[in-house]
Short mmCIF file of C-alpha atoms and ligand atoms in Angstrom, two decimals:
data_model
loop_
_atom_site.label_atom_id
_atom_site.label_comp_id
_atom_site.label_asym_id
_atom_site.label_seq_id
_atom_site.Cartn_x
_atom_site.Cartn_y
_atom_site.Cartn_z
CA UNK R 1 190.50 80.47 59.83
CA UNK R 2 188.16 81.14 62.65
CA UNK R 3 184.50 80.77 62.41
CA UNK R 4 181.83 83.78 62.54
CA UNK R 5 178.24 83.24 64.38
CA UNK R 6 175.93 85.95 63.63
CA UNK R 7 173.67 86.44 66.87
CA UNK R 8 170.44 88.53 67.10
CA UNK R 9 169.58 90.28 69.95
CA UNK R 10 173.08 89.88 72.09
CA UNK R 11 173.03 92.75 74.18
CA UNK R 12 171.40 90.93 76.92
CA UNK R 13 171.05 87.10 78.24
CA UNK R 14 170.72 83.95 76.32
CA UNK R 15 172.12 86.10 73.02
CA UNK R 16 175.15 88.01 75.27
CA UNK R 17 176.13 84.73 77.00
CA UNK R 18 176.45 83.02 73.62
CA UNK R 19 178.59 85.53 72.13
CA UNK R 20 181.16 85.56 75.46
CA UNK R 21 181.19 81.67 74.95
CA UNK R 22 181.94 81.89 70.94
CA UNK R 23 184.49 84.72 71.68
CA UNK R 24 186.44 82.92 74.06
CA UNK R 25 186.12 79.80 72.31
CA UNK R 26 188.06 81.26 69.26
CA UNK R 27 185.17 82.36 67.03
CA UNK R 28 184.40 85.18 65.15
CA UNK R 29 180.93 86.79 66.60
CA UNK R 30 178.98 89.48 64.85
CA UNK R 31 176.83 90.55 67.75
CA UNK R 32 173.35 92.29 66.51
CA UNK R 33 171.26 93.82 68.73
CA UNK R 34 168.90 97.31 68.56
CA UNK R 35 171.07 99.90 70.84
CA UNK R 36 175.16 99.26 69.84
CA UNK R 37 175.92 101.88 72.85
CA UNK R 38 174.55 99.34 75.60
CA UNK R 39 177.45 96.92 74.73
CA UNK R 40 179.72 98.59 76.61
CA UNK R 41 180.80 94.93 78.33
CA UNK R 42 181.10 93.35 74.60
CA UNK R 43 183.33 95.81 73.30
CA UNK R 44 186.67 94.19 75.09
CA UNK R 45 186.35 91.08 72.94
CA UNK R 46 188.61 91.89 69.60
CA UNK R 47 186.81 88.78 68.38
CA UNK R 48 183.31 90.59 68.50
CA UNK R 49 182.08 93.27 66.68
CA UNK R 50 178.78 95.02 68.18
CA UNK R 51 175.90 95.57 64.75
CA UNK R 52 172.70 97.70 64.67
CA UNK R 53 170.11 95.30 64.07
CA UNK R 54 165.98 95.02 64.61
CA UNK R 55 164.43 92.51 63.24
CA UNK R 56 161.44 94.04 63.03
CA UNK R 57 163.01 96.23 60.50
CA UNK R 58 163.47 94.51 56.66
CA UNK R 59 166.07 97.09 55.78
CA UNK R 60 167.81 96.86 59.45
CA UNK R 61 168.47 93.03 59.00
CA UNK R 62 169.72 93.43 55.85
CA UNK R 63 172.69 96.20 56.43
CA UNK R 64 173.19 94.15 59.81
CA UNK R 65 174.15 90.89 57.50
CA UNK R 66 175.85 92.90 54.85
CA UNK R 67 178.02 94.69 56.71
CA UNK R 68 179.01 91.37 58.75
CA UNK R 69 179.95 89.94 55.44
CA UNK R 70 182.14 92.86 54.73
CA UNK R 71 183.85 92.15 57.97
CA UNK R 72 184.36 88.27 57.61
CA UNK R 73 184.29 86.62 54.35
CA UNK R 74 181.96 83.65 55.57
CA UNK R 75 179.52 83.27 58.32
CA UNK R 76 179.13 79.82 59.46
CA UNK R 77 176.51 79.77 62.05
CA UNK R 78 173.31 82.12 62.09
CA UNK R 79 171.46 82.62 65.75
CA UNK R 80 168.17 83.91 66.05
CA UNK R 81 167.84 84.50 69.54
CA UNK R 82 165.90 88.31 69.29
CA UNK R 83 162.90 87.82 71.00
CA UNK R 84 160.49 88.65 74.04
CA UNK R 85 157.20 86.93 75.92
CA UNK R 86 154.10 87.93 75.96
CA UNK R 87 151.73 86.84 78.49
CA UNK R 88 147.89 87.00 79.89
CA UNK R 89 144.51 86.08 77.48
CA UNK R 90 144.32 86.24 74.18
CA UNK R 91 140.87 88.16 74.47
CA UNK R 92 142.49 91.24 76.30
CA UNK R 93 145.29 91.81 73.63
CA UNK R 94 145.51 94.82 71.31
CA UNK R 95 145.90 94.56 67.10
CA UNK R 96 149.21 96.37 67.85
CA UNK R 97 151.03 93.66 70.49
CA UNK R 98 149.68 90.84 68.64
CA UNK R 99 151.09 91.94 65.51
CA UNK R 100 154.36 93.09 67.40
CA UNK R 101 154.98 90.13 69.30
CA UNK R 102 155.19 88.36 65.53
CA UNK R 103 157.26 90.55 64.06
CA UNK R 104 159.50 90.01 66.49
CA UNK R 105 159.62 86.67 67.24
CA UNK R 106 158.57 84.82 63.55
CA UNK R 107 159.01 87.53 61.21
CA UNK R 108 162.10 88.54 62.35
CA UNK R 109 163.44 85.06 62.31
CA UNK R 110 162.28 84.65 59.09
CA UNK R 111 163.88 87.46 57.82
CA UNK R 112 167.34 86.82 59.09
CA UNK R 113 167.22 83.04 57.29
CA UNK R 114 165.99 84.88 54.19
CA UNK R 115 168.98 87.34 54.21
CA UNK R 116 171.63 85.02 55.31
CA UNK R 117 170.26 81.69 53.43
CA UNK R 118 172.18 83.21 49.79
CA UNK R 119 175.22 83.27 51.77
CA UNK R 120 174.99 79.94 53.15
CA UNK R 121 173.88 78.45 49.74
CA UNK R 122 176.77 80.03 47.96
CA UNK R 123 179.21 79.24 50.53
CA UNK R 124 178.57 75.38 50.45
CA UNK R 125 176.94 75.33 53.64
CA UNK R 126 175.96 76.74 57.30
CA UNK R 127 173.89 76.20 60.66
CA UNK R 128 170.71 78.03 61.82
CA UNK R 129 169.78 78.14 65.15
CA UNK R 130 166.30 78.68 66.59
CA UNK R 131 165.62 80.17 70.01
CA UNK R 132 162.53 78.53 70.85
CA UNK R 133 160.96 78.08 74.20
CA UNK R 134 159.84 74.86 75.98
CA UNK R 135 156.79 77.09 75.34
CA UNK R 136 157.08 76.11 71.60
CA UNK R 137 156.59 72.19 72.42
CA UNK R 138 154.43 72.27 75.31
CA UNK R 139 151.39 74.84 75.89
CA UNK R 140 151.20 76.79 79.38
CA UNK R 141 148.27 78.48 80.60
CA UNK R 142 147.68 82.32 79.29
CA UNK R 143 151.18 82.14 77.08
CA UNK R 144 148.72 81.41 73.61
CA UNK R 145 150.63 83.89 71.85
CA UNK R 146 153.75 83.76 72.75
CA UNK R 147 153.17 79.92 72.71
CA UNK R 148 151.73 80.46 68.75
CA UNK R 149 155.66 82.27 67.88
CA UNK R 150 157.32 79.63 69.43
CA UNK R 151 155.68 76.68 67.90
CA UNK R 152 155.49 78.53 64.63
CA UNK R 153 159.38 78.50 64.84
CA UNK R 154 159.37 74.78 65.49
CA UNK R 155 157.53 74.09 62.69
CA UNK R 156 159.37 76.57 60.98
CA UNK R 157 162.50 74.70 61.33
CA UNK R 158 161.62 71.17 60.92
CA UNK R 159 160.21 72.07 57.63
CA UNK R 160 163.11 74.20 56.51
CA UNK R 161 165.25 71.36 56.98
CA UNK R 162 163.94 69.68 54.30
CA UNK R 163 164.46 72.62 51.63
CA UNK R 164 167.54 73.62 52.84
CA UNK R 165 169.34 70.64 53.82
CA UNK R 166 170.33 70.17 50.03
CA UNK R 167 173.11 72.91 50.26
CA UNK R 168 174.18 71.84 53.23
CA UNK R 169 172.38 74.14 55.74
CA UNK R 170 170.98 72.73 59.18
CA UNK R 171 168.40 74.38 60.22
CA UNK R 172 168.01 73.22 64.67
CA UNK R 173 165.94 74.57 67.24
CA UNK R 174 167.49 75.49 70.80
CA UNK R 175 164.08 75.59 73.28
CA UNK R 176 164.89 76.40 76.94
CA UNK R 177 163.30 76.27 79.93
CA UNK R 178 163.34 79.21 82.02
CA UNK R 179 166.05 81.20 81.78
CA UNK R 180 167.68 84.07 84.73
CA UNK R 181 167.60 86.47 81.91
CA UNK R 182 165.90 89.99 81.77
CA UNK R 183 162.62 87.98 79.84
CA UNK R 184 160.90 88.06 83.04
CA UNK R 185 161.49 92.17 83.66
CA UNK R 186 162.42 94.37 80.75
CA UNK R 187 161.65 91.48 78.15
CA UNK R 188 157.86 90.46 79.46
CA UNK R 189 154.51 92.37 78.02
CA UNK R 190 151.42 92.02 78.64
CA UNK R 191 147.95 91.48 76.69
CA UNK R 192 145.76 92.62 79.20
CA UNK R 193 145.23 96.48 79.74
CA UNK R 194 143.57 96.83 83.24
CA UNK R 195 141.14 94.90 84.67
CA UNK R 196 140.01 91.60 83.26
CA UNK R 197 137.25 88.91 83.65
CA UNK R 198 140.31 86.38 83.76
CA UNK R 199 142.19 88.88 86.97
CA UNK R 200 141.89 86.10 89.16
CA UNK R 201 143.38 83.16 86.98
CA UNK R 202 146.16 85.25 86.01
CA UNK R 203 147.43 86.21 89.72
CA UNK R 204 147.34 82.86 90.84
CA UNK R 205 148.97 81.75 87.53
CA UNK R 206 151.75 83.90 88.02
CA UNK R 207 151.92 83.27 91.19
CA UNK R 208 153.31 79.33 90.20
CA UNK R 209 155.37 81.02 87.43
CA UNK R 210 157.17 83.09 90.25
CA UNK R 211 157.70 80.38 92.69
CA UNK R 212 159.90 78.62 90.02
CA UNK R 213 162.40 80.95 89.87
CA UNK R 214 164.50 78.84 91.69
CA UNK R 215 164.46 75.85 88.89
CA UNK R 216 166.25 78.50 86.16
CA UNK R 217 168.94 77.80 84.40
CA UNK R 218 171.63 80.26 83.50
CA UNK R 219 172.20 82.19 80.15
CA UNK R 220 175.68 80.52 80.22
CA UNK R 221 174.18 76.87 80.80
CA UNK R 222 172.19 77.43 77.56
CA UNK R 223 175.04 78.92 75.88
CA UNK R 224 176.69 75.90 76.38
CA UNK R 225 173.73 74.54 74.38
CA UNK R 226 174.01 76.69 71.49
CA UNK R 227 177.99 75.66 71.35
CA UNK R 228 176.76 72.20 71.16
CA UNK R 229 174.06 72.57 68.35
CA UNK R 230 176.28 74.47 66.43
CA UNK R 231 179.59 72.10 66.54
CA UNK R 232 178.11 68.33 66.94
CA UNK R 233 177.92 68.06 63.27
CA UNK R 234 175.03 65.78 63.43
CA UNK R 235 171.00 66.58 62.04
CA UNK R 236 169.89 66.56 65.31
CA UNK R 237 166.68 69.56 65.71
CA UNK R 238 165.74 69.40 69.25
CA UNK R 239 167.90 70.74 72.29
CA UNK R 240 165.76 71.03 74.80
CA UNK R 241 167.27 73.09 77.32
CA UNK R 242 167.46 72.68 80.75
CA UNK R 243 166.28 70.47 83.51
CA UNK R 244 163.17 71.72 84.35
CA UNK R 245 161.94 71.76 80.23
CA UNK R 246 163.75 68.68 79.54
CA UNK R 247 161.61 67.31 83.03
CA UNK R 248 158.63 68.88 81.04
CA UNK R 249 159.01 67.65 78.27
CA UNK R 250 159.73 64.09 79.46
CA UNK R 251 156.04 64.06 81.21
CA UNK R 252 154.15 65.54 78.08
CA UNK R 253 155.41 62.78 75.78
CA UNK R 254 154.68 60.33 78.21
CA UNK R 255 151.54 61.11 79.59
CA UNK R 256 148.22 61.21 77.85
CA UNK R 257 147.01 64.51 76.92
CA UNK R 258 144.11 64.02 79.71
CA UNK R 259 146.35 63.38 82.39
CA UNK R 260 148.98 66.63 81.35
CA UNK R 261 146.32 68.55 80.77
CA UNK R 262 144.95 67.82 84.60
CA UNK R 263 148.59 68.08 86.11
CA UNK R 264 149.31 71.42 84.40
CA UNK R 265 145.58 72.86 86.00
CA UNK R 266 146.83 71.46 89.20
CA UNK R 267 150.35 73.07 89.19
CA UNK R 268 148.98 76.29 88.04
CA UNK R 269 146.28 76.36 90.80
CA UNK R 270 143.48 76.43 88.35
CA UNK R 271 141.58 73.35 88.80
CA UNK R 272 139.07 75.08 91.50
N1 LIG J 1 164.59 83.64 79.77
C1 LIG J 1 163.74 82.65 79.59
O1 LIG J 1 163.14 82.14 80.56
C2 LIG J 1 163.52 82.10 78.21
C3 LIG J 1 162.93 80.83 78.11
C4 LIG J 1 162.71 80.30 76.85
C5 LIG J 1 163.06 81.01 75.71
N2 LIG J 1 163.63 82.26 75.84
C6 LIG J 1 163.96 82.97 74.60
O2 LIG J 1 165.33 83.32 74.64
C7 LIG J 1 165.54 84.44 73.78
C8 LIG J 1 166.41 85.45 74.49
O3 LIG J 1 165.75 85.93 75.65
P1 LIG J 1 166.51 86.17 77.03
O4 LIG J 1 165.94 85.24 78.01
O5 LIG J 1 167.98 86.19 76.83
O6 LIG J 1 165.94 87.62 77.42
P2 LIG J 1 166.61 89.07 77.30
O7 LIG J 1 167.84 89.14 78.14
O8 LIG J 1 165.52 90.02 77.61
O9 LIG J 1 167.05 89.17 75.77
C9 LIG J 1 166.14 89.41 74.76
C10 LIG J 1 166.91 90.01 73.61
O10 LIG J 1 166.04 90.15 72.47
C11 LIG J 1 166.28 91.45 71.95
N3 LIG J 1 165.18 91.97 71.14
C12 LIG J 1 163.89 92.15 71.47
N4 LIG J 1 163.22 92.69 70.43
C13 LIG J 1 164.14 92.86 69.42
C14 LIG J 1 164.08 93.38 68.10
N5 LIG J 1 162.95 93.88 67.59
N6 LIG J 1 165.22 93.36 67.36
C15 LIG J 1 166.38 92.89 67.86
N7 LIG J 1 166.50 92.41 69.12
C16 LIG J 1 165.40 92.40 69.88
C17 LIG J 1 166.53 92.31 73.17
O11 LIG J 1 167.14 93.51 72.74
P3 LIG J 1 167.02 94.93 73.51
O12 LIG J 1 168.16 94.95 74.47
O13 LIG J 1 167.15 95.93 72.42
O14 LIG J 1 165.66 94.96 74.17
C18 LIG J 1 167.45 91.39 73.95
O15 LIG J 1 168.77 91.47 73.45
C19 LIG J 1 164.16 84.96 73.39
O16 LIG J 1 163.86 84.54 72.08
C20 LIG J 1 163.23 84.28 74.39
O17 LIG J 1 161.94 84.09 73.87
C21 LIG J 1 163.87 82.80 77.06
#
């Protein structure tokens, strides 16, 4: 019998890419996103079958995972990859972004393991998987709140683990570097809402975060990570995802915070 991965937010990058890869791999993929109609591509895999699904929405998530389990009689492997950035100062952001961009990215997480976690209990077992960021184990300057979701998700999962590996549920986290996805177009808000005392930090901020376009990895390269997390079979909760977060990552464990701290104000221009 084949197995069924339950993705959120698949009708675009990191999410869509997984899906092809479990498809084609011999899986069963319930594909969840917000607008059905825009998986046009999706829709000549018999293996997937394209779901309405927010995760904003309490009452979305749960018809999404209700009617999957009408479809399939098990789901094996949950991925909560619905999310989207949002960058500039904390002090310029509105009540109604802030609260957004955790609805989205922790609520909505949270609300998929909640619906899904019965399943997995009943059915003697399952694997969550996280999309995290390298941004939710290493800070970058004027990310704070997208930063907060991410490493809320971390923490999320390592302490999940603990609760849930009992019934035989692994909880892992997936955290990529960047991605060539739509995150940096469609998928990127901002805090700030016209001018700002911080105008000049920002450009030349995102003026490094541009230039590195070039280090991305593709949606398929992580998708590959994904298949990985989901099929090693071990407890493993870190995939750190590409070279340039695994490069990253590498420096901020070995460095002291002083010296990161200095090297990230120098890389991002703002030491002046
Ligand atoms: N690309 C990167 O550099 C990068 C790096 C690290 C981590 N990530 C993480 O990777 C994940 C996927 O992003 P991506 O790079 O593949 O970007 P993407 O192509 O823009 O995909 C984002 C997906 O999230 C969905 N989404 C947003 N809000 C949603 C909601 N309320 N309910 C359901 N789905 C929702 C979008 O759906 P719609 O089509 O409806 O908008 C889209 O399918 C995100 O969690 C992101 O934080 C990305």
């Amino acid at each position: 019998m084949s197995k069924v991965i339950f993705i959120t937010g698949a009708s675009s990058g990191i999410g869509k890419a997984a899906a092809i890869l479990f498809a084609e791999r011999g899986w069963n993929v319930a594909a969840t996103m917000r607008n059905p109609d825009h998986a046009t591509d999706l829709h000549q895999y018999p293996s997937i079958k394209c779901c309405t699904l927010d995760v904003t929405q309490p009452d979305s998530v749960r018809q999404a995972v209700d009617q999957a389990l009408q479809d399939w009689p098990r789901i094996d492997v949950l991925l909560n990859n619905a999310g989207y950035g949002l960058f500039g100062p904390l002090e310029t952001v509105s009540e109604a972004k802030l609260m957004d961009q955790f609805q989205t990215n922790v609520f909505g997480t949270m609300r998929t393991i909640q619906a899904l976690t019965p399943h997995f209990r009943e059915s003697g077992g399952g694997t969550i998987i996280n999309i995290t960021s390298i941004g939710g184990l290493v800070g970058l300057p004027f990310n704070a709140i997208y930063h907060a979701t991410k490493f809320g998700v971390d923490g999320l999962s390592e302490s999940l683990n603990y609760e849930l590996r009992p019934f035989n549920i692994r909880v892992k986290v997936v955290a990529p570097g960047g991605v060539a996805t739509d995150f940096a177009g469609r998928s990127l808000k901002q805090t700030m809402d016209g001018a700002s005392p911080y105008d000049e930090r920002i450009q030349q901020v995102m003026a490094a975060f541009s230039k590195r376009g070039g280090q991305y990895s593709s949606s398929e390269q992580i998708a590959e990570v994904i298949y990985e997390a989901a099929t090693d079979g071990t407890d493993r909760l870190r995939y750190v995802a590409g070279k340039d977060a695994q490069d990253l990552y590498t420096r901020w464990k070995d460095m002291s915070n002083e010296d990161f701290f200095a090297m990230i104000q120098q890389a991002y221009g703002l030491n002046q």
